PDB file of C-alpha atoms in Angstrom:
ATOM      1  CA  MET Q 283     -42.270   8.077  54.178  1.00  0.00           C
ATOM      2  CA  GLY Q 284     -43.569  10.472  51.518  1.00  0.00           C
ATOM      3  CA  GLU Q 285     -43.076  14.218  51.396  1.00  0.00           C
ATOM      4  CA  ASN Q 286     -46.458  14.700  53.065  1.00  0.00           C
ATOM      5  CA  GLY Q 287     -45.433  12.752  56.156  1.00  0.00           C
ATOM      6  CA  PHE Q 288     -47.225   9.445  55.528  1.00  0.00           C
ATOM      7  CA  ARG Q 289     -46.342   6.129  53.946  1.00  0.00           C
ATOM      8  CA  ALA Q 290     -47.963   5.045  50.695  1.00  0.00           C
ATOM      9  CA  GLN Q 291     -49.113   1.829  52.353  1.00  0.00           C
ATOM     10  CA  GLU Q 292     -51.109   3.913  54.843  1.00  0.00           C
ATOM     11  CA  ILE Q 293     -53.548   4.811  52.054  1.00  0.00           C
ATOM     12  CA  ASP Q 294     -56.261   2.157  52.125  1.00  0.00           C
ATOM     13  CA  THR Q 295     -57.705   1.730  48.642  1.00  0.00           C
ATOM     14  CA  SER Q 296     -59.284  -1.651  49.406  1.00  0.00           C
ATOM     15  CA  LYS Q 297     -62.355  -0.009  50.963  1.00  0.00           C
ATOM     16  CA  PRO Q 298     -64.422   3.012  49.895  1.00  0.00           C
ATOM     17  CA  HIS Q 299     -63.582   6.202  51.771  1.00  0.00           C
ATOM     18  CA  PRO Q 300     -66.310   8.767  52.548  1.00  0.00           C
ATOM     19  CA  ALA Q 301     -64.272  11.688  51.176  1.00  0.00           C
ATOM     20  CA  ARG Q 302     -63.678   9.884  47.903  1.00  0.00           C
ATOM     21  CA  ILE Q 303     -67.320   8.755  47.606  1.00  0.00           C
ATOM     22  CA  TYR Q 304     -68.354  12.387  48.157  1.00  0.00           C
ATOM     23  CA  ASP Q 305     -65.844  13.494  45.507  1.00  0.00           C
ATOM     24  CA  TYR Q 306     -67.315  11.002  43.039  1.00  0.00           C
ATOM     25  CA  LEU Q 307     -70.881  12.155  43.690  1.00  0.00           C
ATOM     26  CA  LEU Q 308     -69.774  15.753  43.089  1.00  0.00           C
ATOM     27  CA  GLY Q 309     -68.282  14.734  39.737  1.00  0.00           C
ATOM     28  CA  GLY Q 310     -64.667  14.782  40.897  1.00  0.00           C
ATOM     29  CA  LYS Q 311     -61.809  12.597  39.686  1.00  0.00           C
ATOM     30  CA  ASP Q 312     -59.908  11.932  42.913  1.00  0.00           C
ATOM     31  CA  ASN Q 313     -61.450   8.543  43.616  1.00  0.00           C
ATOM     32  CA  TYR Q 314     -60.953   4.848  42.946  1.00  0.00           C
ATOM     33  CA  GLU Q 315     -63.127   2.177  41.393  1.00  0.00           C
ATOM     34  CA  VAL Q 316     -64.131   0.956  44.837  1.00  0.00           C
ATOM     35  CA  ASP Q 317     -65.366   4.480  45.655  1.00  0.00           C
ATOM     36  CA  ARG Q 318     -67.275   4.770  42.388  1.00  0.00           C
ATOM     37  CA  GLN Q 319     -68.984   1.441  42.987  1.00  0.00           C
ATOM     38  CA  ALA Q 320     -69.981   2.559  46.468  1.00  0.00           C
ATOM     39  CA  GLY Q 321     -71.245   5.850  45.060  1.00  0.00           C
ATOM     40  CA  GLU Q 322     -73.496   4.059  42.598  1.00  0.00           C
ATOM     41  CA  GLN Q 323     -74.786   1.783  45.359  1.00  0.00           C
ATOM     42  CA  LEU Q 324     -75.511   4.873  47.427  1.00  0.00           C
ATOM     43  CA  VAL Q 325     -77.477   6.481  44.603  1.00  0.00           C
ATOM     44  CA  ALA Q 326     -79.455   3.264  44.156  1.00  0.00           C
ATOM     45  CA  ALA Q 327     -80.325   3.285  47.851  1.00  0.00           C
ATOM     46  CA  ALA Q 328     -80.893   7.046  48.090  1.00  0.00           C
ATOM     47  CA  PRO Q 329     -81.790   8.496  44.667  1.00  0.00           C
ATOM     48  CA  GLU Q 330     -81.437  12.072  45.930  1.00  0.00           C
ATOM     49  CA  ALA Q 331     -77.792  11.524  46.967  1.00  0.00           C
ATOM     50  CA  ARG Q 332     -76.217  13.494  44.124  1.00  0.00           C
ATOM     51  CA  ILE Q 333     -78.452  16.539  44.493  1.00  0.00           C
ATOM     52  CA  GLY Q 334     -78.024  16.206  48.240  1.00  0.00           C
ATOM     53  CA  VAL Q 335     -74.234  16.501  48.219  1.00  0.00           C
ATOM     54  CA  ARG Q 336     -74.437  19.417  45.782  1.00  0.00           C
ATOM     55  CA  ALA Q 337     -77.007  21.161  47.965  1.00  0.00           C
ATOM     56  CA  ASN Q 338     -74.785  20.542  50.973  1.00  0.00           C
ATOM     57  CA  ARG Q 339     -71.846  22.112  49.153  1.00  0.00           C
ATOM     58  CA  ALA Q 340     -73.958  25.125  48.226  1.00  0.00           C
ATOM     59  CA  PHE Q 341     -75.028  25.472  51.879  1.00  0.00           C
ATOM     60  CA  LEU Q 342     -71.374  25.464  52.891  1.00  0.00           C
ATOM     61  CA  ARG Q 343     -70.597  28.289  50.518  1.00  0.00           C
ATOM     62  CA  ARG Q 344     -73.559  30.417  51.650  1.00  0.00           C
ATOM     63  CA  ALA Q 345     -72.719  29.840  55.300  1.00  0.00           C
ATOM     64  CA  VAL Q 346     -69.054  30.723  54.828  1.00  0.00           C
ATOM     65  CA  ARG Q 347     -69.927  33.919  52.976  1.00  0.00           C
ATOM     66  CA  HIS Q 348     -72.336  34.882  55.751  1.00  0.00           C
ATOM     67  CA  VAL Q 349     -69.888  34.258  58.588  1.00  0.00           C
ATOM     68  CA  VAL Q 350     -67.027  36.032  56.866  1.00  0.00           C
ATOM     69  CA  GLY Q 351     -69.433  38.887  56.185  1.00  0.00           C
ATOM     70  CA  THR Q 352     -69.904  39.277  59.952  1.00  0.00           C
ATOM     71  CA  GLY Q 353     -66.186  39.916  60.367  1.00  0.00           C
ATOM     72  CA  VAL Q 354     -64.750  36.465  61.123  1.00  0.00           C
ATOM     73  CA  ARG Q 355     -61.384  36.071  59.407  1.00  0.00           C
ATOM     74  CA  GLN Q 356     -60.296  32.587  60.542  1.00  0.00           C
ATOM     75  CA  ILE Q 357     -61.738  29.234  59.502  1.00  0.00           C
ATOM     76  CA  LEU Q 358     -61.040  25.791  60.955  1.00  0.00           C
ATOM     77  CA  ASP Q 359     -62.481  23.248  58.528  1.00  0.00           C
ATOM     78  CA  ILE Q 360     -62.466  19.753  60.049  1.00  0.00           C
ATOM     79  CA  GLY Q 361     -63.308  16.886  57.709  1.00  0.00           C
ATOM     80  CA  THR Q 362     -62.602  19.062  54.719  1.00  0.00           C
ATOM     81  CA  GLY Q 363     -62.718  16.240  52.157  1.00  0.00           C
ATOM     82  CA  LEU Q 364     -61.082  16.332  48.758  1.00  0.00           C
ATOM     83  CA  PRO Q 365     -60.650  19.767  47.174  1.00  0.00           C
ATOM     84  CA  THR Q 366     -63.696  20.903  45.222  1.00  0.00           C
ATOM     85  CA  SER Q 367     -63.517  24.324  43.608  1.00  0.00           C
ATOM     86  CA  PRO Q 368     -64.551  26.788  44.816  1.00  0.00           C
ATOM     87  CA  ASN Q 369     -62.928  25.657  48.043  1.00  0.00           C
ATOM     88  CA  VAL Q 370     -63.590  27.139  51.456  1.00  0.00           C
ATOM     89  CA  HIS Q 371     -60.743  29.622  51.246  1.00  0.00           C
ATOM     90  CA  GLU Q 372     -61.722  30.603  47.700  1.00  0.00           C
ATOM     91  CA  THR Q 373     -65.306  31.185  48.843  1.00  0.00           C
ATOM     92  CA  ALA Q 374     -64.129  33.223  51.834  1.00  0.00           C
ATOM     93  CA  LEU Q 375     -61.822  35.317  49.652  1.00  0.00           C
ATOM     94  CA  GLU Q 376     -64.844  36.387  47.631  1.00  0.00           C
ATOM     95  CA  VAL Q 377     -65.905  38.343  50.728  1.00  0.00           C
ATOM     96  CA  ALA Q 378     -62.636  39.410  52.350  1.00  0.00           C
ATOM     97  CA  PRO Q 379     -58.954  39.309  51.304  1.00  0.00           C
ATOM     98  CA  ASP Q 380     -57.464  38.666  54.774  1.00  0.00           C
ATOM     99  CA  ILE Q 381     -58.766  35.141  55.393  1.00  0.00           C
ATOM    100  CA  ARG Q 382     -56.812  32.374  57.125  1.00  0.00           C
ATOM    101  CA  VAL Q 383     -57.968  28.756  56.785  1.00  0.00           C
ATOM    102  CA  ALA Q 384     -56.754  25.562  58.457  1.00  0.00           C
ATOM    103  CA  TYR Q 385     -57.983  22.392  56.766  1.00  0.00           C
ATOM    104  CA  VAL Q 386     -58.101  19.117  58.742  1.00  0.00           C
ATOM    105  CA  ASP Q 387     -58.843  15.607  57.482  1.00  0.00           C
ATOM    106  CA  ASN Q 388     -57.888  12.057  58.446  1.00  0.00           C
ATOM    107  CA  ASP Q 389     -57.374  10.765  54.890  1.00  0.00           C
ATOM    108  CA  PRO Q 390     -53.752  10.945  53.647  1.00  0.00           C
ATOM    109  CA  ILE Q 391     -55.021  11.347  50.076  1.00  0.00           C
ATOM    110  CA  VAL Q 392     -56.994  14.425  51.109  1.00  0.00           C
ATOM    111  CA  HIS Q 393     -53.863  15.715  52.842  1.00  0.00           C
ATOM    112  CA  SER Q 394     -51.833  15.238  49.684  1.00  0.00           C
ATOM    113  CA  HIS Q 395     -54.313  16.897  47.330  1.00  0.00           C
ATOM    114  CA  ALA Q 396     -55.159  19.760  49.669  1.00  0.00           C
ATOM    115  CA  GLY Q 397     -51.472  20.550  50.072  1.00  0.00           C
ATOM    116  CA  ALA Q 398     -51.484  21.825  46.495  1.00  0.00           C
ATOM    117  CA  LEU Q 399     -53.928  24.550  47.569  1.00  0.00           C
ATOM    118  CA  LEU Q 400     -51.739  26.103  50.223  1.00  0.00           C
ATOM    119  CA  SER Q 401     -50.601  29.660  49.782  1.00  0.00           C
ATOM    120  CA  ALA Q 402     -46.975  30.680  50.187  1.00  0.00           C
ATOM    121  CA  GLU Q 403     -47.959  33.371  52.680  1.00  0.00           C
ATOM    122  CA  GLY Q 404     -48.993  30.889  55.368  1.00  0.00           C
ATOM    123  CA  THR Q 405     -52.657  31.904  55.288  1.00  0.00           C
ATOM    124  CA  THR Q 406     -53.806  28.329  54.720  1.00  0.00           C
ATOM    125  CA  GLY Q 407     -52.677  25.076  56.295  1.00  0.00           C
ATOM    126  CA  ILE Q 408     -53.504  21.377  56.048  1.00  0.00           C
ATOM    127  CA  VAL Q 409     -53.316  18.979  58.975  1.00  0.00           C
ATOM    128  CA  LEU Q 410     -53.631  15.194  58.903  1.00  0.00           C
ATOM    129  CA  ALA Q 411     -55.654  14.519  62.059  1.00  0.00           C
ATOM    130  CA  ASP Q 412     -58.851  12.865  63.279  1.00  0.00           C
ATOM    131  CA  LEU Q 413     -61.929  14.600  64.666  1.00  0.00           C
ATOM    132  CA  ARG Q 414     -62.078  11.932  67.369  1.00  0.00           C
ATOM    133  CA  ASP Q 415     -59.039  13.586  68.956  1.00  0.00           C
ATOM    134  CA  PRO Q 416     -60.055  17.250  69.068  1.00  0.00           C
ATOM    135  CA  ARG Q 417     -57.273  18.281  71.446  1.00  0.00           C
ATOM    136  CA  ALA Q 418     -54.677  17.054  68.974  1.00  0.00           C
ATOM    137  CA  ILE Q 419     -56.292  19.249  66.329  1.00  0.00           C
ATOM    138  CA  LEU Q 420     -56.371  22.286  68.604  1.00  0.00           C
ATOM    139  CA  GLU Q 421     -52.740  21.821  69.589  1.00  0.00           C
ATOM    140  CA  ALA Q 422     -51.373  20.933  66.142  1.00  0.00           C
ATOM    141  CA  PRO Q 423     -48.541  23.322  65.204  1.00  0.00           C
ATOM    142  CA  ASP Q 424     -49.854  23.691  61.646  1.00  0.00           C
ATOM    143  CA  VAL Q 425     -53.250  24.730  63.040  1.00  0.00           C
ATOM    144  CA  ARG Q 426     -51.699  27.139  65.535  1.00  0.00           C
ATOM    145  CA  ALA Q 427     -49.581  28.648  62.775  1.00  0.00           C
ATOM    146  CA  VAL Q 428     -52.768  29.748  61.006  1.00  0.00           C
ATOM    147  CA  ILE Q 429     -55.427  30.088  63.722  1.00  0.00           C
ATOM    148  CA  ASP Q 430     -55.308  32.458  66.700  1.00  0.00           C
ATOM    149  CA  PHE Q 431     -57.832  31.048  69.164  1.00  0.00           C
ATOM    150  CA  ASP Q 432     -57.950  34.352  71.030  1.00  0.00           C
ATOM    151  CA  GLU Q 433     -59.860  35.753  68.042  1.00  0.00           C
ATOM    152  CA  PRO Q 434     -63.193  34.562  66.551  1.00  0.00           C
ATOM    153  CA  VAL Q 435     -63.031  31.427  64.431  1.00  0.00           C
ATOM    154  CA  ALA Q 436     -65.528  29.807  62.076  1.00  0.00           C
ATOM    155  CA  LEU Q 437     -65.556  26.100  62.945  1.00  0.00           C
ATOM    156  CA  LEU Q 438     -66.750  23.969  60.036  1.00  0.00           C
ATOM    157  CA  LEU Q 439     -68.111  20.482  60.708  1.00  0.00           C
ATOM    158  CA  VAL Q 440     -69.798  19.935  57.368  1.00  0.00           C
ATOM    159  CA  ALA Q 441     -70.961  16.405  56.485  1.00  0.00           C
ATOM    160  CA  VAL Q 442     -68.511  14.830  58.929  1.00  0.00           C
ATOM    161  CA  LEU Q 443     -70.282  14.187  62.251  1.00  0.00           C
ATOM    162  CA  HIS Q 444     -72.485  11.466  60.777  1.00  0.00           C
ATOM    163  CA  PHE Q 445     -69.307   9.399  60.457  1.00  0.00           C
ATOM    164  CA  LEU Q 446     -68.984   9.382  64.239  1.00  0.00           C
ATOM    165  CA  ALA Q 447     -70.958   6.815  66.217  1.00  0.00           C
ATOM    166  CA  ASP Q 448     -72.568   7.736  69.525  1.00  0.00           C
ATOM    167  CA  ALA Q 449     -69.777   5.742  71.175  1.00  0.00           C
ATOM    168  CA  ASP Q 450     -67.323   8.319  69.818  1.00  0.00           C
ATOM    169  CA  LYS Q 451     -69.090  10.909  72.003  1.00  0.00           C
ATOM    170  CA  PRO Q 452     -69.573  13.554  69.287  1.00  0.00           C
ATOM    171  CA  GLN Q 453     -71.202  16.047  71.680  1.00  0.00           C
ATOM    172  CA  GLU Q 454     -68.148  15.925  73.917  1.00  0.00           C
ATOM    173  CA  ILE Q 455     -65.920  16.435  70.895  1.00  0.00           C
ATOM    174  CA  ILE Q 456     -67.881  19.511  69.855  1.00  0.00           C
ATOM    175  CA  ALA Q 457     -67.824  20.818  73.433  1.00  0.00           C
ATOM    176  CA  THR Q 458     -64.026  20.531  73.497  1.00  0.00           C
ATOM    177  CA  LEU Q 459     -63.778  22.477  70.252  1.00  0.00           C
ATOM    178  CA  ARG Q 460     -66.403  25.020  71.360  1.00  0.00           C
ATOM    179  CA  ASP Q 461     -64.630  25.737  74.629  1.00  0.00           C
ATOM    180  CA  ALA Q 462     -61.450  26.594  72.715  1.00  0.00           C
ATOM    181  CA  LEU Q 463     -63.240  29.228  70.612  1.00  0.00           C
ATOM    182  CA  ALA Q 464     -63.359  32.913  71.426  1.00  0.00           C
ATOM    183  CA  PRO Q 465     -66.690  34.756  71.739  1.00  0.00           C
ATOM    184  CA  GLY Q 466     -67.961  35.779  68.324  1.00  0.00           C
ATOM    185  CA  SER Q 467     -66.909  32.445  66.819  1.00  0.00           C
ATOM    186  CA  HIS Q 468     -69.367  30.500  64.678  1.00  0.00           C
ATOM    187  CA  LEU Q 469     -70.213  26.846  64.098  1.00  0.00           C
ATOM    188  CA  ILE Q 470     -71.235  25.759  60.599  1.00  0.00           C
ATOM    189  CA  LEU Q 471     -72.556  22.209  60.709  1.00  0.00           C
ATOM    190  CA  SER Q 472     -74.399  19.812  58.414  1.00  0.00           C
ATOM    191  CA  HIS Q 473     -75.404  16.211  59.013  1.00  0.00           C
ATOM    192  CA  ALA Q 474     -77.166  13.382  57.174  1.00  0.00           C
ATOM    193  CA  THR Q 475     -80.595  12.246  58.334  1.00  0.00           C
ATOM    194  CA  GLY Q 476     -83.166   9.577  57.666  1.00  0.00           C
ATOM    195  CA  ASP Q 477     -86.063  11.855  58.635  1.00  0.00           C
ATOM    196  CA  PHE Q 478     -87.493  12.036  55.114  1.00  0.00           C
ATOM    197  CA  ALA Q 479     -87.148   8.437  53.924  1.00  0.00           C
ATOM    198  CA  ASP Q 480     -85.835   5.074  55.030  1.00  0.00           C
ATOM    199  CA  ARG Q 481     -82.137   5.391  54.312  1.00  0.00           C
ATOM    200  CA  SER Q 482     -80.961   2.208  56.005  1.00  0.00           C
ATOM    201  CA  GLY Q 483     -79.773   1.025  52.592  1.00  0.00           C
ATOM    202  CA  ALA Q 484     -77.546   4.084  52.273  1.00  0.00           C
ATOM    203  CA  ALA Q 485     -76.144   3.500  55.735  1.00  0.00           C
ATOM    204  CA  ALA Q 486     -75.411  -0.115  54.742  1.00  0.00           C
ATOM    205  CA  VAL Q 487     -73.155   1.103  51.920  1.00  0.00           C
ATOM    206  CA  TYR Q 488     -70.962   2.897  54.428  1.00  0.00           C
ATOM    207  CA  ARG Q 489     -70.703  -0.145  56.671  1.00  0.00           C
ATOM    208  CA  LYS Q 490     -68.412  -1.551  53.963  1.00  0.00           C
ATOM    209  CA  ALA Q 491     -66.382   1.680  53.855  1.00  0.00           C
ATOM    210  CA  THR Q 492     -63.657   3.014  56.144  1.00  0.00           C
ATOM    211  CA  ALA Q 493     -66.286   4.820  58.251  1.00  0.00           C
ATOM    212  CA  SER Q 494     -69.915   4.011  58.976  1.00  0.00           C
ATOM    213  CA  MET Q 495     -72.732   6.519  58.488  1.00  0.00           C
ATOM    214  CA  ASN Q 496     -74.826   7.274  61.551  1.00  0.00           C
ATOM    215  CA  LEU Q 497     -78.070   8.968  60.552  1.00  0.00           C
ATOM    216  CA  ARG Q 498     -79.599  11.239  63.187  1.00  0.00           C
ATOM    217  CA  THR Q 499     -82.869  13.102  63.605  1.00  0.00           C
ATOM    218  CA  ARG Q 500     -83.309  16.862  63.547  1.00  0.00           C
ATOM    219  CA  THR Q 501     -83.631  16.874  67.327  1.00  0.00           C
ATOM    220  CA  GLU Q 502     -80.423  14.895  67.774  1.00  0.00           C
ATOM    221  CA  ILE Q 503     -78.554  17.133  65.346  1.00  0.00           C
ATOM    222  CA  GLY Q 504     -79.874  20.221  67.093  1.00  0.00           C
ATOM    223  CA  ARG Q 505     -78.129  19.125  70.297  1.00  0.00           C
ATOM    224  CA  PHE Q 506     -74.760  19.544  68.586  1.00  0.00           C
ATOM    225  CA  PHE Q 507     -75.369  23.301  68.745  1.00  0.00           C
ATOM    226  CA  ASP Q 508     -75.564  23.331  72.548  1.00  0.00           C
ATOM    227  CA  GLY Q 509     -73.613  26.305  73.889  1.00  0.00           C
ATOM    228  CA  PHE Q 510     -74.124  28.270  70.679  1.00  0.00           C
ATOM    229  CA  GLU Q 511     -76.915  30.604  69.596  1.00  0.00           C
ATOM    230  CA  LEU Q 512     -78.559  29.319  66.424  1.00  0.00           C
ATOM    231  CA  LEU Q 513     -79.061  31.837  63.649  1.00  0.00           C
ATOM    232  CA  ASP Q 514     -82.316  31.934  61.686  1.00  0.00           C
ATOM    233  CA  PRO Q 515     -83.743  29.732  60.237  1.00  0.00           C
ATOM    234  CA  GLY Q 516     -82.228  27.286  62.727  1.00  0.00           C
ATOM    235  CA  VAL Q 517     -81.581  23.660  61.817  1.00  0.00           C
ATOM    236  CA  THR Q 518     -83.180  23.075  58.435  1.00  0.00           C
ATOM    237  CA  GLN Q 519     -82.692  21.058  55.263  1.00  0.00           C
ATOM    238  CA  VAL Q 520     -79.624  22.512  53.594  1.00  0.00           C
ATOM    239  CA  PRO Q 521     -81.347  23.886  50.456  1.00  0.00           C
ATOM    240  CA  PHE Q 522     -83.562  26.029  52.681  1.00  0.00           C
ATOM    241  CA  TRP Q 523     -80.846  27.647  54.786  1.00  0.00           C
ATOM    242  CA  ARG Q 524     -80.914  31.219  53.488  1.00  0.00           C
ATOM    243  CA  PRO Q 525     -81.096  30.238  49.794  1.00  0.00           C
ATOM    244  CA  ASP Q 526     -79.779  32.771  47.295  1.00  0.00           C
ATOM    245  CA  THR Q 527     -81.222  30.931  44.280  1.00  0.00           C
ATOM    246  CA  PRO Q 528     -84.385  28.819  43.901  1.00  0.00           C
ATOM    247  CA  PRO Q 529     -83.835  25.470  45.686  1.00  0.00           C
ATOM    248  CA  PRO Q 530     -83.210  22.596  43.263  1.00  0.00           C
ATOM    249  CA  PRO Q 531     -85.982  20.163  42.314  1.00  0.00           C
ATOM    250  CA  ARG Q 532     -86.704  17.467  44.912  1.00  0.00           C
ATOM    251  CA  SER Q 533     -85.141  19.601  47.645  1.00  0.00           C
ATOM    252  CA  HIS Q 534     -87.708  18.379  50.148  1.00  0.00           C
ATOM    253  CA  GLU Q 535     -86.252  14.872  49.746  1.00  0.00           C
ATOM    254  CA  ILE Q 536     -82.685  15.887  50.589  1.00  0.00           C
ATOM    255  CA  GLY Q 537     -81.504  14.134  53.733  1.00  0.00           C
ATOM    256  CA  PHE Q 538     -79.099  16.769  54.993  1.00  0.00           C
ATOM    257  CA  TYR Q 539     -79.758  19.200  57.807  1.00  0.00           C
ATOM    258  CA  GLY Q 540     -77.628  22.267  58.259  1.00  0.00           C
ATOM    259  CA  GLY Q 541     -77.333  25.183  60.609  1.00  0.00           C
ATOM    260  CA  VAL Q 542     -75.104  28.076  61.636  1.00  0.00           C
ATOM    261  CA  ALA Q 543     -74.681  29.282  65.204  1.00  0.00           C
ATOM    262  CA  ARG Q 544     -72.680  31.899  67.094  1.00  0.00           C
ATOM    263  CA  LYS Q 545     -70.817  31.647  70.378  1.00  0.00           C
ATOM    264  CA  SER Q 546     -71.736  34.623  72.505  1.00  0.00           C
ATOM    265  CA  GLY Q 547     -69.516  36.268  75.097  1.00  0.00           C
TER     266      GLY Q 547
END
């Protein structure tokens, strides 16, 4: 058992992992040859993949800045992926100094790397857990040490729900998380889609990975916001959610929808 609470043999490097593929597409170095090969196959199947993941990351940063600007001081980031600077807590700190962030991911490698980001003051935490078991996340001591669910929370589900099949009951998972949030909390969500091109080839790449990709339509993704009040401009391609710079070339091809919503009292 390693210092992070998992055995080395628990890290599966025989198959590509979505977090490591994403890291590769962003230009990161925390990936293996199997992930790089999958990343290149993904780009061959979906040529906009690299600009798509970068646009998704930019959406995340804009959404976090907006939510923190409304007064939210706690963030629960589920499916955080490998650290990519600026990270969520770094982005939030640009707006307010009193931010607390709990990171959650099911990849032990993510857990290990993210642990290096934790502050000594206990204002950030990292939990090895799976979105498919939301109650375990909500009850995890390392989450509770950082997050007070009696106060508003920003729940981040960014580029993670498309790795859940319908059989995993993603709407029920979100409902469980939503019901634990105080009024004034926000949901920041993005999700891959095949609305703009046939991306069955991209989905096929992930069938050989540790998690499959389940593309959904705008209407299907919109249902994930049930119980929340969507903020303008609603569910839209990520480059067009409140852009603060001109959207990148080929933005209309990007197969990621994103949205931000608030839980009212």
